[in-house]
Coordinates of C-alpha atoms in Angstrom, one line a residue:
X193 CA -18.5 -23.3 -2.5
X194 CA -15.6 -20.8 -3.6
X195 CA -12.7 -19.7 -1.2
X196 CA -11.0 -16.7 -2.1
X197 CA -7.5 -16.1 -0.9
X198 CA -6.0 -12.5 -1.2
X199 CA -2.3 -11.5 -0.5
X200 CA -0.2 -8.7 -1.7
X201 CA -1.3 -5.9 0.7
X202 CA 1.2 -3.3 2.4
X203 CA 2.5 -0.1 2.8
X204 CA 3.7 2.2 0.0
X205 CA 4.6 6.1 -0.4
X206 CA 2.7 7.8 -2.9
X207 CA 3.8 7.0 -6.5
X208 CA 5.1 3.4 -5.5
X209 CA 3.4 0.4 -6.8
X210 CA 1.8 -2.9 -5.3
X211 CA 0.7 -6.2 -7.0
X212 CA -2.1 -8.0 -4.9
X213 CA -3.1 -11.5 -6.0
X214 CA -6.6 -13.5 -5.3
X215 CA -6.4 -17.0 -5.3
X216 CA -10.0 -19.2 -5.9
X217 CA -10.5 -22.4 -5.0
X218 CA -13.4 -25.3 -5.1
X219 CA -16.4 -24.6 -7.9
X220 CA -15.9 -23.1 -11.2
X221 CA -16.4 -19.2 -11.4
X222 CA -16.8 -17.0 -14.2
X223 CA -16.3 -13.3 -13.3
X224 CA -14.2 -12.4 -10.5
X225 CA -13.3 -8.7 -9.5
X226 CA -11.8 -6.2 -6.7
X227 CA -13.5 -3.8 -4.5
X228 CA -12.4 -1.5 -1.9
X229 CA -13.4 0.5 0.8
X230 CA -12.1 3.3 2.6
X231 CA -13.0 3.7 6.7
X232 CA -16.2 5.5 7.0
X233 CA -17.0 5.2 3.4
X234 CA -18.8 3.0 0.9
X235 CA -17.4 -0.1 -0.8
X236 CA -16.7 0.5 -4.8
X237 CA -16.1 -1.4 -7.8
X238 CA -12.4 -1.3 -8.8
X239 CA -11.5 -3.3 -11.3
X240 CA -13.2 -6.9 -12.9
X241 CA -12.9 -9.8 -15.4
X242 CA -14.7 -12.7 -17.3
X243 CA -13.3 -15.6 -16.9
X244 CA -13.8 -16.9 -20.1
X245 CA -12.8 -14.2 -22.1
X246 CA -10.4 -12.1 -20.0
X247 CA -12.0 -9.2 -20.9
X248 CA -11.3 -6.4 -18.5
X249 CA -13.2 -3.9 -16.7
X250 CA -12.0 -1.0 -14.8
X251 CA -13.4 2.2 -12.4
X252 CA -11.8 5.4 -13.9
X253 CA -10.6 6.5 -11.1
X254 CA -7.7 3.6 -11.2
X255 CA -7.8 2.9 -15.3
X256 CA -4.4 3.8 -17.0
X257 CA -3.1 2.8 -13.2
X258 CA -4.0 -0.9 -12.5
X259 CA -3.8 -3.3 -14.7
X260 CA -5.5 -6.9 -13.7
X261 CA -5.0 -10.8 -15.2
X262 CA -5.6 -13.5 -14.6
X263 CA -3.8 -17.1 -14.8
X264 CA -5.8 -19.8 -15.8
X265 CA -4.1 -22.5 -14.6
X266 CA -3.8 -21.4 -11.0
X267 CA -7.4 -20.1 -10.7
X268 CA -5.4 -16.6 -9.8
X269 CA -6.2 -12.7 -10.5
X270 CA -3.5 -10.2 -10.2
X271 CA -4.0 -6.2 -9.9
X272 CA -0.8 -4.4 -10.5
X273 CA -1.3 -1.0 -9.0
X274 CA 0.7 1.7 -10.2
X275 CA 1.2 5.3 -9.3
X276 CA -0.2 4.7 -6.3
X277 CA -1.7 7.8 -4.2
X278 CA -3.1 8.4 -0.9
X279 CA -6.6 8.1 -2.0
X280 CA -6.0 4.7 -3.1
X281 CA -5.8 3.6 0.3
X282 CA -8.5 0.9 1.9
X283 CA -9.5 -2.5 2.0
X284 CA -9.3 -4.3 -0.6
X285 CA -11.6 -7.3 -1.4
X286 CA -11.6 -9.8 -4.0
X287 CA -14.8 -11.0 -5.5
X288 CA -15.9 -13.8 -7.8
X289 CA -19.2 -15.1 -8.6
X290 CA -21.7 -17.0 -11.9
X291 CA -22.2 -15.7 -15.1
X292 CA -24.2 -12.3 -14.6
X293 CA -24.8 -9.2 -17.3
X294 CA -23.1 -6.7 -14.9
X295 CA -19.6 -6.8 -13.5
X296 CA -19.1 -3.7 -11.7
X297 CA -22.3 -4.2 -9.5
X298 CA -21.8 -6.1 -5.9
X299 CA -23.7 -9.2 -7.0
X300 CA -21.0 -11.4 -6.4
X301 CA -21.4 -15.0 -4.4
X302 CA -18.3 -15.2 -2.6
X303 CA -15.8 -12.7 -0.9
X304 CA -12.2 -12.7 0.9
X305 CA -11.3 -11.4 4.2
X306 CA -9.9 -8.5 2.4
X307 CA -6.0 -7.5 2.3
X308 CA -5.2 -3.4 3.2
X309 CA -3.5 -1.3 1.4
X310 CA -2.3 2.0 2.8
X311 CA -0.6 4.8 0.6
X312 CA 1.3 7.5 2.6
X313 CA 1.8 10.9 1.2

């Protein structure tokens, strides 16, 4: 069992910047990742990493923006989300989950309660 522990959320006028943080806790994981989701729209991949190899993954609608790592000794991801803008706001959810081909797909084990973000224009 993984429990997943997000801070970081807020409220920021458009251009500002947030850093949220995802905190894992009890078996080992390998890939661990954000998602959002909007109200009355779909959940979407934002931004990923392998555990093992810190490679990085991003959506292009936030690469060149956010920027996430990770800190292996506290079992911690961080997303630092700059240039923030209005349609950036929603839910966000950390993920983290076993090895797996895909990282950008939901096919992740375990999931936080989610932290919001809200961007005003």
């Amino acid at each position: 069992q993984v429990q997943l522990v997000e801070s970081g959320g807020g409220l920021v006028q458009a251009g500002g910047s947030l850093r949220l943080s995802c905190a894992a806790s009890g078996r080992t994981i390998y890939r661990m990742a954000w998602f959002r989701q909007a109200p009355g729209k779909e959940r979407e991949f934002v931004a990923a990493i392998r555990w093992s190899t810190a490679l990085t993954y991003y959506a292009d609608s936030v690469k060149g923006r956010f920027i996430l790592s990770r800190d292996n000794a506290k079992n911690t991801i961080s997303l630092q989300m700059n240039s923030l803008k209005p349609e950036d706001t929603a839910l966000y959810y950390c993920a983290a989950g076993p090895p797996a081909d895909s990282v950008v797909s939901m096919n992740y084990d375990y999931w936080g309660r989610g932290t919001q973000v809200t961007v005003s224009s």
